[in-house]
Amino acid sequence: MQRRTIEPRPDWQRTVEEQGLIYPLTRHPDGTLRPYWDESAYYVFSLPEVEALEEVVEELHGMCLAAADHIVTANRFADLGITDPRIAAAVAEAWHRRAELPSVYGRFDLRYDGRTGTGTGPAKLLEYNADTPTSLVEAASPQWFWMEDRFPGADQWNSLHERLVAAWKKQAALLPPGSPLHFAHSAADELGEDLMTVAYLKETAEQAGLDTDWLAMEEIGWDSLSGRFVDNQLRFIRSCFKLYPWEWLTTDTFADHVLDTLDNGGGTGTTLWIEPAWKMLLSNKALLAILWELYPGHPNLLPAYLDGPRELAHTTGYVAKPLLGREGAGVTVHEKGAAAVVLEEPCCYQELAPLPDFDGNRVVLGAWVVEDESAGLGIRESAGLITDEYARFLPHVIL
């Protein structure tokens, strides 16, 4: 793994916008606009390196599924902050009937620098977002076209598009017949990232032959006469892909209706949501501690606990991560030797493993899974130890 600089393509901003990346710039706190899509540099991997990482990702995914089964079987929902018995029951039912429920994609965030010979070790799992992962558009489309422009004939860890289309084709039989698959995003997203992620997934579903429609989550209505959710044309919503976290869906104004009408497999309700409710087990930072409990010492895991930092406070330092959150919100870094702090908010306390530094840039790998298979890579850089909303996306190539 190497970082190399390169001259950006002429008119690169217009190019990536035409490819679906309508948010190529980020506004920073000082008011300046700086590139989010950054093609002034790129990362190079060898094919054996990527093949090894693919194996790691699929092993981690299998371990996460085993951990999810443990949470349900041992009734450890409280460790995830799920204390409402109705929500726990819905998640458990979804897990037991997961073969009947469409489940599309997820993203592992990994610490990796390609420098195993220097003692920094193998890829380490930082977290898994399997409910509402973003940065999909840039990973699937613009970076592929960038490679074709800059390195024609080269390769990339990127089979996202074809795997997504294949997943929709395979899972089409699980969708309720006779109605479109709705795609919903939140209108509160001001950047357009959620909108374009949903638009891209909708496109892959259409290429798989599905009938689709879309709307904002805020446009979903409730028909009290029929006891069903309806779209902005007053059609019943039988199935809906939502880029809207389950922890919001089960606690907002319509939460009771969601649970009352939930199709959790086999047509038992009136609305089937994608991703399914069991994905709440994988997008909760408590998963990291449960993984460490089930697989202590695993080379691709970092020590993590729910009851406090334990020995991490004086051995390595630690990172306190709220159980739920996006874009690094609420994450705090505690250096080695600092006083151990147990926060009031439920957190996962994970070993501090500083992101690798490439020319002053802190790097995290976003490794994608579609269904149960490794499907692609997106790379984000940040100036600090936390990958937040000011991170930059850089393309990669296999040479």
PDB file of N, CA, C and O in Angstrom, residues 29 54 71 120 151 191 223 250 375:
ATOM      1  N   PRO A  29     -15.197  24.595   8.838  1.00  0.00           N
ATOM      2  CA  PRO A  29     -15.647  25.578   9.837  1.00  0.00           C
ATOM      3  C   PRO A  29     -15.234  27.011   9.540  1.00  0.00           C
ATOM      4  O   PRO A  29     -15.915  27.950   9.963  1.00  0.00           O
ATOM      5  N   GLU A  54      -9.435  -9.089   1.194  1.00  0.00           N
ATOM      6  CA  GLU A  54     -10.765  -9.644   0.917  1.00  0.00           C
ATOM      7  C   GLU A  54     -11.066 -10.810   1.852  1.00  0.00           C
ATOM      8  O   GLU A  54     -12.179 -10.937   2.375  1.00  0.00           O
ATOM      9  N   ILE A  71     -25.834 -12.506  20.477  1.00  0.00           N
ATOM     10  CA  ILE A  71     -26.624 -11.460  21.138  1.00  0.00           C
ATOM     11  C   ILE A  71     -28.075 -11.887  21.270  1.00  0.00           C
ATOM     12  O   ILE A  71     -28.697 -11.734  22.332  1.00  0.00           O
ATOM     13  N   THR A 120       3.670  -3.294  12.389  1.00  0.00           N
ATOM     14  CA  THR A 120       2.400  -2.644  12.687  1.00  0.00           C
ATOM     15  C   THR A 120       1.228  -3.611  12.614  1.00  0.00           C
ATOM     16  O   THR A 120       0.135  -3.293  13.046  1.00  0.00           O
ATOM     17  N   PHE A 151      -5.396   5.120 -15.468  1.00  0.00           N
ATOM     18  CA  PHE A 151      -4.630   3.872 -15.561  1.00  0.00           C
ATOM     19  C   PHE A 151      -5.408   2.850 -16.389  1.00  0.00           C
ATOM     20  O   PHE A 151      -5.841   1.819 -15.867  1.00  0.00           O
ATOM     21  N   LEU A 191     -26.352  17.966   2.180  1.00  0.00           N
ATOM     22  CA  LEU A 191     -25.251  17.821   1.237  1.00  0.00           C
ATOM     23  C   LEU A 191     -25.655  17.073  -0.020  1.00  0.00           C
ATOM     24  O   LEU A 191     -25.034  17.237  -1.068  1.00  0.00           O
ATOM     25  N   ASP A 223     -51.989   6.067   6.771  1.00  0.00           N
ATOM     26  CA  ASP A 223     -53.420   6.000   6.485  1.00  0.00           C
ATOM     27  C   ASP A 223     -54.100   5.310   7.672  1.00  0.00           C
ATOM     28  O   ASP A 223     -53.998   4.085   7.827  1.00  0.00           O
ATOM     29  N   THR A 250     -37.472   3.378  14.994  1.00  0.00           N
ATOM     30  CA  THR A 250     -38.192   2.743  16.104  1.00  0.00           C
ATOM     31  C   THR A 250     -38.409   3.669  17.292  1.00  0.00           C
ATOM     32  O   THR A 250     -38.921   3.235  18.329  1.00  0.00           O
ATOM     33  N   ALA A 375     -16.740  -6.746  -1.699  1.00  0.00           N
ATOM     34  CA  ALA A 375     -17.171  -6.172  -2.971  1.00  0.00           C
ATOM     35  C   ALA A 375     -16.407  -4.924  -3.401  1.00  0.00           C
ATOM     36  O   ALA A 375     -16.575  -4.488  -4.542  1.00  0.00           O
TER      37      ALA A 375
END
